[in-house]
XYZ file of N, CA, C and O in Angstrom:
676
model
N 112.239 69.853 93.311
C 110.894 69.309 93.311
C 110.316 69.277 94.725
O 109.138 69.535 94.894
N 111.177 68.982 95.716
C 110.705 68.940 97.096
C 110.200 70.308 97.519
O 109.145 70.419 98.144
N 110.922 71.361 97.164
C 110.497 72.692 97.570
C 109.190 73.098 96.889
O 108.388 73.816 97.473
N 108.959 72.646 95.664
C 107.697 72.941 94.988
C 106.528 72.343 95.765
O 105.535 73.011 96.017
N 106.658 71.070 96.155
C 105.571 70.422 96.881
C 105.408 70.991 98.282
O 104.289 71.122 98.777
N 106.509 71.349 98.932
C 106.381 71.954 100.263
C 105.722 73.322 100.165
O 104.910 73.690 101.012
N 106.026 74.082 99.111
C 105.396 75.388 98.936
C 103.914 75.233 98.592
O 103.067 75.962 99.111
N 103.591 74.261 97.752
C 102.189 73.994 97.410
C 101.406 73.599 98.656
O 100.296 74.095 98.888
N 101.975 72.739 99.471
C 101.329 72.341 100.732
C 101.142 73.547 101.648
O 100.103 73.723 102.270
N 102.171 74.396 101.723
C 102.080 75.608 102.528
C 100.928 76.488 102.052
O 100.139 76.997 102.851
N 100.813 76.693 100.739
C 99.748 77.532 100.197
C 98.365 76.989 100.531
O 97.441 77.749 100.829
N 98.220 75.690 100.486
C 96.927 75.072 100.782
C 96.569 75.234 102.262
O 95.418 75.520 102.599
N 97.538 75.084 103.150
C 97.271 75.113 104.590
C 97.346 76.507 105.217
O 96.876 76.700 106.332
N 97.924 77.466 104.515
C 98.149 78.782 105.123
C 96.932 79.694 104.980
O 96.010 79.430 104.208
N 96.973 80.773 105.760
C 95.895 81.765 105.769
C 96.492 83.149 105.607
O 97.666 83.368 105.864
N 95.638 84.064 105.223
C 95.996 85.483 105.300
C 95.525 85.938 106.679
O 95.301 85.128 107.559
N 95.321 87.209 106.862
C 94.930 87.700 108.188
C 93.531 87.251 108.594
O 93.240 87.120 109.765
N 92.659 87.023 107.619
C 91.303 86.583 107.946
C 91.339 85.107 108.322
O 91.990 84.304 107.691
N 90.678 84.770 109.382
C 90.706 83.405 109.869
C 91.670 83.211 111.022
O 91.765 82.120 111.575
N 92.385 84.265 111.391
C 93.269 84.183 112.560
C 92.442 84.481 113.800
O 91.807 85.527 113.888
N 92.452 83.573 114.749
C 91.604 83.724 115.930
C 92.354 84.240 117.142
O 91.795 84.337 118.219
N 93.596 84.585 116.973
C 94.386 85.141 118.061
C 94.517 86.647 117.846
O 95.068 87.082 116.827
N 94.029 87.464 118.774
C 94.172 88.920 118.618
C 95.629 89.359 118.517
O 95.953 90.264 117.740
N 96.514 88.708 119.255
C 97.934 89.035 119.208
C 98.499 88.788 117.810
O 99.156 89.648 117.219
N 98.230 87.625 117.246
C 98.748 87.263 115.926
C 98.088 88.113 114.845
O 98.765 88.601 113.934
N 96.790 88.335 114.939
C 96.087 89.158 113.965
C 96.681 90.567 113.927
O 96.945 91.115 112.858
N 96.909 91.151 115.084
C 97.481 92.493 115.160
C 98.888 92.516 114.571
O 99.242 93.436 113.820
N 99.705 91.526 114.910
C 101.075 91.459 114.391
C 101.080 91.318 112.867
O 101.817 92.018 112.169
N 100.240 90.445 112.344
C 100.183 90.233 110.896
C 99.674 91.490 110.195
O 100.264 91.960 109.218
N 98.582 92.060 110.693
C 97.968 93.214 110.046
C 98.806 94.478 110.171
O 99.029 95.184 109.200
N 99.262 94.769 111.373
C 99.940 96.048 111.633
C 101.445 96.014 111.422
O 102.092 97.051 111.499
N 101.986 94.832 111.183
C 103.430 94.741 110.988
C 103.771 94.021 109.688
O 104.308 94.621 108.773
N 103.456 92.747 109.611
C 103.920 91.938 108.480
C 103.307 92.340 107.139
O 103.995 92.340 106.120
N 102.037 92.696 107.121
C 101.380 93.057 105.867
C 101.461 94.548 105.557
O 101.051 94.978 104.485
N 101.987 95.304 106.474
C 102.096 96.749 106.277
C 103.224 97.053 105.295
O 104.335 96.558 105.447
N 102.920 97.871 104.327
C 103.923 98.258 103.339
C 104.730 99.423 103.887
O 104.185 100.358 104.430
N 106.023 99.340 103.689
C 106.916 100.402 104.124
C 107.773 100.801 102.939
O 108.679 100.071 102.552
N 107.468 101.933 102.374
C 108.173 102.383 101.173
C 109.623 102.758 101.457
O 110.432 102.820 100.559
N 109.948 103.020 102.707
C 111.312 103.425 103.046
C 112.279 102.257 103.044
O 113.484 102.454 102.985
N 111.757 101.051 103.140
C 112.660 99.901 103.222
C 113.338 99.648 101.883
O 112.726 99.760 100.827
N 114.583 99.308 101.967
C 115.388 99.091 100.764
C 114.902 97.859 100.007
O 114.635 96.825 100.595
N 114.802 97.999 98.705
C 114.367 96.876 97.860
C 115.400 95.762 97.827
O 115.077 94.639 97.512
N 116.656 96.067 98.140
C 117.708 95.050 98.065
C 117.631 94.056 99.216
O 118.247 93.002 99.158
N 116.890 94.371 100.255
C 116.785 93.460 101.389
C 115.889 92.285 101.026
O 114.891 92.439 100.327
N 116.220 91.121 101.538
C 115.395 89.943 101.326
C 114.162 89.979 102.213
O 114.017 90.826 103.092
N 113.263 89.047 101.991
C 112.017 88.990 102.771
C 112.274 88.880 104.266
O 111.651 89.564 105.054
N 113.160 87.992 104.647
C 113.406 87.797 106.072
C 114.005 89.041 106.698
O 113.620 89.426 107.806
N 114.906 89.706 106.010
C 115.494 90.940 106.539
C 114.420 92.002 106.738
O 114.418 92.710 107.752
N 113.487 92.116 105.790
C 112.393 93.080 105.953
C 111.503 92.705 107.129
O 111.059 93.578 107.872
N 111.252 91.413 107.313
C 110.440 90.979 108.456
C 111.144 91.309 109.762
O 110.515 91.769 110.719
N 112.450 91.076 109.821
C 113.206 91.401 111.032
C 113.120 92.897 111.317
O 112.826 93.306 112.450
N 113.352 93.733 110.320
C 113.306 95.184 110.527
C 111.910 95.656 110.939
O 111.764 96.481 111.836
N 110.880 95.115 110.299
C 109.512 95.476 110.669
C 109.196 95.029 112.097
O 108.552 95.756 112.854
N 109.646 93.837 112.466
C 109.373 93.309 113.806
C 110.087 94.123 114.880
O 109.545 94.351 115.960
N 111.301 94.551 114.583
C 112.036 95.399 115.532
C 111.237 96.662 115.805
O 111.050 97.068 116.952
N 110.732 97.283 114.749
C 109.954 98.512 114.910
C 108.630 98.239 115.616
O 108.238 98.967 116.529
N 107.932 97.182 115.219
C 106.608 96.886 115.778
C 106.681 96.574 117.272
O 105.870 97.060 118.056
N 107.642 95.752 117.670
C 107.760 95.367 119.078
C 108.663 96.312 119.869
O 108.895 96.087 121.049
N 109.186 97.342 119.209
C 110.111 98.285 119.840
C 111.256 97.519 120.505
O 111.608 97.760 121.653
N 111.817 96.588 119.761
C 112.894 95.733 120.273
C 114.159 96.569 120.466
O 114.617 97.234 119.546
N 114.702 96.523 121.660
C 115.899 97.303 121.997
C 117.157 96.449 122.067
O 118.237 96.924 121.793
N 117.013 95.193 122.449
C 118.161 94.298 122.589
C 118.026 93.157 121.587
O 117.106 92.355 121.671
N 118.970 93.108 120.653
C 118.915 92.131 119.568
C 120.086 91.171 119.660
O 121.154 91.524 120.145
N 119.857 89.969 119.139
C 120.937 88.990 119.040
C 120.912 88.427 117.631
O 119.882 87.950 117.146
N 122.051 88.517 116.959
C 122.239 87.944 115.624
C 123.551 87.196 115.666
O 124.563 87.749 116.101
N 123.538 85.946 115.226
C 124.784 85.188 115.213
C 125.763 85.879 114.272
O 125.451 86.109 113.110
N 126.944 86.219 114.766
C 127.946 86.864 113.911
C 128.278 85.974 112.713
O 128.412 84.767 112.840
N 128.339 86.592 111.549
C 128.710 85.848 110.352
C 127.545 85.332 109.546
O 127.741 84.814 108.466
N 126.301 85.478 110.043
C 125.169 85.036 109.245
C 125.111 85.857 107.962
O 125.110 87.080 107.987
N 125.074 85.187 106.835
C 125.155 85.870 105.554
C 123.868 86.529 105.108
O 123.881 87.603 104.535
N 122.740 85.899 105.350
C 121.473 86.403 104.827
C 121.091 87.745 105.436
O 120.627 88.624 104.758
N 121.248 87.897 106.709
C 120.877 89.134 107.383
C 122.130 89.695 108.024
O 122.593 89.196 109.036
N 122.685 90.681 107.412
C 123.956 91.192 107.892
C 123.748 92.138 109.065
O 122.854 92.975 109.064
N 124.619 91.990 110.036
C 124.578 92.817 111.227
C 124.705 94.291 110.876
O 124.075 95.139 111.496
N 125.469 94.595 109.865
C 125.666 95.999 109.479
C 124.356 96.643 109.032
O 124.104 97.817 109.309
N 123.491 95.891 108.363
C 122.196 96.419 107.929
C 121.346 96.760 109.147
O 120.715 97.810 109.202
N 121.337 95.873 110.135
C 120.570 96.140 111.343
C 121.120 97.349 112.093
O 120.369 98.185 112.572
N 122.431 97.425 112.200
C 123.033 98.539 112.922
C 122.744 99.874 112.246
O 122.597 100.888 112.915
N 122.648 99.877 110.921
C 122.328 101.099 110.187
C 120.876 101.507 110.353
O 120.557 102.682 110.322
N 119.980 100.543 110.504
C 118.544 100.813 110.463
C 117.816 100.740 111.801
O 116.603 100.911 111.829
N 118.515 100.442 112.871
C 117.848 100.356 114.169
C 118.699 101.014 115.249
O 119.926 101.021 115.163
N 118.051 101.532 116.285
C 118.797 102.100 117.404
C 119.083 101.066 118.492
O 119.396 101.415 119.616
N 118.977 99.808 118.168
C 119.071 98.741 119.158
C 120.513 98.423 119.528
O 121.451 98.740 118.812
N 120.664 97.732 120.663
C 121.975 97.231 121.063
C 122.039 95.740 120.757
O 121.014 95.086 120.604
N 123.251 95.194 120.700
C 123.418 93.820 120.241
C 124.143 92.923 121.230
O 124.569 91.859 120.872
N 124.290 93.342 122.444
C 125.031 92.493 123.369
C 124.471 92.505 124.782
O 125.122 92.080 125.709
N 123.261 92.995 124.938
C 122.679 93.096 126.273
C 121.524 92.102 126.392
O 120.560 92.150 125.634
N 121.630 91.214 127.336
C 120.598 90.218 127.604
C 119.703 90.757 128.724
O 120.184 91.505 129.565
N 118.428 90.449 128.778
C 117.668 89.545 127.912
C 117.367 90.197 126.564
O 117.192 91.399 126.469
N 117.275 89.345 125.559
C 117.085 89.825 124.202
C 115.596 89.904 123.862
O 114.827 89.029 124.222
N 115.235 90.960 123.149
C 113.863 91.130 122.695
C 113.623 90.344 121.411
O 112.565 89.755 121.220
N 114.610 90.357 120.525
C 114.489 89.677 119.243
C 115.813 88.992 118.935
O 116.875 89.587 119.109
N 115.705 87.750 118.486
C 116.884 86.972 118.122
C 116.676 86.463 116.697
O 115.569 86.095 116.320
N 117.758 86.470 115.916
C 117.700 85.987 114.545
C 118.732 84.884 114.353
O 119.898 85.049 114.716
N 118.291 83.770 113.799
C 119.213 82.689 113.442
C 118.940 82.302 111.997
O 117.820 82.387 111.512
N 119.993 81.883 111.312
C 119.880 81.589 109.886
C 119.358 80.184 109.599
O 118.819 79.938 108.524
N 119.516 79.256 110.548
C 119.108 77.871 110.323
C 118.415 77.310 111.561
O 118.776 77.648 112.680
N 117.449 76.404 111.372
C 116.770 75.799 112.512
C 117.663 74.898 113.366
O 117.271 74.495 114.453
N 118.880 74.587 112.890
C 119.781 73.756 113.691
C 120.794 74.596 114.466
O 121.773 74.070 114.988
N 120.555 75.896 114.567
C 121.464 76.779 115.298
C 121.592 76.299 116.744
O 120.588 75.971 117.385
N 122.803 76.256 117.285
C 123.006 75.798 118.663
C 122.233 76.617 119.700
O 121.867 76.101 120.749
N 121.954 77.866 119.404
C 121.195 78.701 120.336
C 119.850 78.088 120.679
O 119.416 78.112 121.819
N 119.192 77.490 119.694
C 117.856 76.941 119.893
C 117.853 75.712 120.797
O 116.812 75.319 121.302
N 119.014 75.108 120.992
C 119.131 73.931 121.850
C 119.870 74.241 123.151
O 120.124 73.354 123.945
N 120.204 75.509 123.325
C 121.000 75.923 124.484
C 120.171 75.905 125.765
O 119.006 76.294 125.777
N 120.812 75.478 126.843
C 120.160 75.511 128.153
C 120.095 76.930 128.700
O 119.354 77.213 129.627
N 120.880 77.837 128.116
C 120.895 79.237 128.544
C 119.797 80.068 127.894
O 119.625 81.228 128.248
N 119.076 79.500 126.960
C 118.050 80.252 126.241
C 117.037 80.912 127.176
O 116.746 82.098 127.011
N 116.496 80.231 128.175
C 115.537 80.908 129.069
C 116.130 82.085 129.844
O 115.427 83.044 130.137
N 117.421 82.049 130.128
C 118.044 83.140 130.871
C 118.283 84.361 129.984
O 118.436 85.460 130.502
N 118.344 84.194 128.677
C 118.636 85.341 127.810
C 117.397 85.821 127.045
O 117.513 86.589 126.100
N 116.207 85.389 127.471
C 114.963 85.842 126.848
C 113.978 86.259 127.936
O 114.237 86.082 129.120
N 112.849 86.791 127.510
C 111.766 87.141 128.432
C 110.437 86.789 127.768
O 110.414 86.274 126.641
N 109.346 87.053 128.441
C 108.029 86.640 127.976
C 107.666 87.203 126.599
O 106.925 86.587 125.853
N 108.168 88.363 126.255
C 107.833 88.981 124.970
C 108.917 88.813 123.916
O 108.862 89.455 122.872
N 109.897 87.967 124.165
C 110.963 87.721 123.189
C 110.439 86.917 122.004
O 109.472 86.166 122.128
N 111.110 87.082 120.867
C 110.787 86.267 119.715
C 112.077 85.883 119.006
O 113.085 86.584 119.104
N 112.019 84.743 118.349
C 113.146 84.252 117.561
C 112.669 84.103 116.123
O 111.648 83.465 115.863
N 113.412 84.701 115.208
C 113.105 84.557 113.784
C 114.147 83.613 113.189
O 115.346 83.830 113.332
N 113.661 82.550 112.559
C 114.522 81.519 111.994
C 114.369 81.530 110.482
O 113.272 81.384 109.957
N 115.475 81.687 109.792
C 115.471 81.706 108.332
C 115.652 80.280 107.794
O 116.045 79.374 108.522
N 115.362 80.088 106.530
C 115.651 78.832 105.814
C 114.962 77.601 106.393
O 115.546 76.522 106.426
N 113.725 77.737 106.817
C 113.056 76.591 107.456
C 112.634 75.501 106.470
O 112.396 74.370 106.876
N 112.571 75.826 105.182
C 112.226 74.816 104.177
C 113.368 74.555 103.204
O 113.175 73.896 102.186
N 114.540 75.050 103.503
C 115.663 74.934 102.567
C 116.045 73.474 102.302
O 116.347 73.093 101.175
N 116.043 72.655 103.339
C 116.326 71.226 103.203
C 115.296 70.441 104.006
O 114.609 71.000 104.869
N 115.218 69.150 103.747
C 114.282 68.329 104.519
C 114.702 68.267 105.991
O 113.856 68.203 106.881
N 116.007 68.330 106.254
C 116.491 68.348 107.643
C 116.056 69.641 108.340
O 115.591 69.608 109.481
N 116.205 70.785 107.662
C 115.744 72.052 108.232
C 114.253 72.010 108.521
O 113.799 72.483 109.565
N 113.493 71.425 107.601
C 112.051 71.328 107.789
C 111.713 70.470 109.004
O 110.834 70.809 109.796
N 112.409 69.354 109.175
C 112.169 68.490 110.336
C 112.545 69.196 111.636
O 111.825 69.087 112.649
N 113.654 69.937 111.636
C 114.048 70.692 112.824
C 113.044 71.791 113.130
O 112.688 72.020 114.289
N 112.585 72.483 112.104
C 111.571 73.525 112.296
C 110.313 72.914 112.916
O 109.742 73.465 113.839
N 109.910 71.757 112.417
C 108.727 71.086 112.964
C 108.910 70.770 114.442
O 107.997 70.964 115.248
N 110.090 70.322 114.829
C 110.331 70.018 116.252
C 110.285 71.290 117.097
O 109.836 71.250 118.237
N 110.724 72.412 116.543
C 110.663 73.677 117.291
C 109.230 74.149 117.463
O 108.823 74.528 118.551
N 108.449 74.142 116.382
C 107.098 74.673 116.532
C 106.179 73.737 117.316
O 105.172 74.171 117.852
N 106.550 72.487 117.437
C 105.763 71.573 118.266
C 106.177 71.608 119.733
O 105.455 71.118 120.581
N 107.307 72.227 120.013
C 107.813 72.294 121.380
C 106.921 73.158 122.263
O 106.415 74.192 121.837
N 106.768 72.738 123.501
C 105.979 73.499 124.473
C 106.691 74.767 124.934
O 106.084 75.616 125.574
N 107.987 74.914 124.612
C 108.737 76.122 124.983
C 108.176 77.358 124.305
O 108.318 78.465 124.802
N 107.551 77.164 123.133
C 107.083 78.282 122.323
C 105.574 78.176 122.135
O 105.096 77.471 121.247
N 104.802 78.888 122.936
C 103.337 78.790 122.830
C 102.772 79.276 121.498
O 101.798 78.738 121.011
N 103.384 80.294 120.911
C 102.891 80.826 119.639
C 104.013 80.709 118.616
O 105.129 81.175 118.846
N 103.698 80.065 117.483
C 104.672 79.914 116.408
C 104.010 80.285 115.089
O 102.800 80.093 114.912
N 104.826 80.836 114.192
C 104.308 81.261 112.897
C 105.229 80.754 111.792
O 106.442 80.927 111.869
N 104.634 80.153 110.794
C 105.344 79.673 109.617
C 104.995 80.624 108.478
O 103.837 80.729 108.084
N 105.996 81.357 107.964
C 105.790 82.291 106.858
C 106.408 81.746 105.570
O 106.592 82.474 104.614
N 106.735 80.505 105.550
C 107.404 79.718 104.522
C 108.877 80.065 104.389
O 109.712 79.210 104.545
N 109.229 81.279 104.109
C 110.648 81.616 103.962
C 111.331 81.793 105.312
O 112.555 81.781 105.388
N 110.563 81.955 106.374
C 111.121 82.006 107.726
C 110.040 81.581 108.715
O 108.862 81.514 108.378
N 110.475 81.282 109.933
C 109.560 80.920 111.004
C 109.803 81.824 112.201
O 110.900 82.354 112.376
N 108.773 82.000 113.019
C 108.882 82.863 114.193
C 108.390 82.094 115.409
O 107.323 81.482 115.384
N 109.199 82.139 116.467
C 108.870 81.500 117.738
C 108.668 82.588 118.785
O 109.515 83.466 118.940
N 107.561 82.543 119.508
C 107.266 83.506 120.561
C 107.277 82.813 121.912
O 106.807 81.688 122.047
N 107.765 83.505 122.926
C 107.836 82.978 124.292
C 106.658 83.450 125.139
O 106.815 83.692 126.313
N 105.506 83.643 124.612
C 104.369 84.229 125.313
C 103.739 83.227 126.284
O 102.803 82.529 125.932
N 104.223 83.209 127.510
C 103.652 82.289 128.500
C 102.237 82.739 128.844
O 101.901 83.914 128.762
N 101.412 81.789 129.204
C 100.037 82.095 129.546
C 99.110 82.086 128.339
O 97.912 82.269 128.481
N 99.628 81.866 127.172
C 98.807 81.803 125.973
C 98.714 80.357 125.517
O 99.662 79.584 125.645
N 97.555 79.996 125.004
C 97.352 78.625 124.522
C 98.295 78.334 123.358
O 98.611 79.206 122.553
N 98.763 77.095 123.287
C 99.684 76.665 122.228
C 98.963 76.734 120.889
O 97.914 76.127 120.689
N 99.527 77.511 119.951
C 98.961 77.627 118.612
C 100.076 77.772 117.593
O 101.088 78.420 117.860
N 99.862 77.173 116.435
C 100.798 77.290 115.323
C 100.024 77.870 114.141
O 98.916 77.421 113.821
N 100.600 78.874 113.492
C 99.945 79.547 112.381
C 100.813 79.453 111.132
O 102.024 79.638 111.197
N 100.173 79.176 110.004
C 100.822 79.253 108.691
C 100.209 80.459 108.005
O 99.001 80.485 107.759
N 101.051 81.435 107.693
C 100.538 82.708 107.208
C 101.224 83.120 105.914
O 102.444 83.130 105.833
N 100.402 83.468 104.916
C 100.917 84.015 103.670
C 101.022 85.522 103.789
O 100.055 86.178 104.156
N 102.204 86.026 103.500
C 102.349 87.486 103.525
C 102.857 87.982 102.188
O 103.347 87.245 101.387
């Protein structure tokens, strides 16, 4: 029942590409997230497709995925991208839960750069995950944040005004 109400609230507060006032976010949503790719495997979940699309869109070369994450398997990424997985700074990082130790690490600024992004899965899975996600998107560390309901995205874009977007894709 909690997930029904959280999804209903998300639908009421979220937007499609129209109404986005950030050129960066509008371009990312239009040219990446909403773009259909017939080559992508139907067996992949939504978050896995978003990760693969984001890798291609941002031309991410250095990726970080916590070993053992079940939802997005490292083998799928290795098969579908020419990226490396152990060279810092990372262009794209994927974590399965908002309570991942990486998000609280003091080393995070040293292993990212201005154009890095973190994709977090399961942000509404539990009320604790939702509260942790809220603390991340309210943090000043991440000027641009996106809530896609099934996952969240944190951007390190310094020099940009703090904005949070709820987007239906």
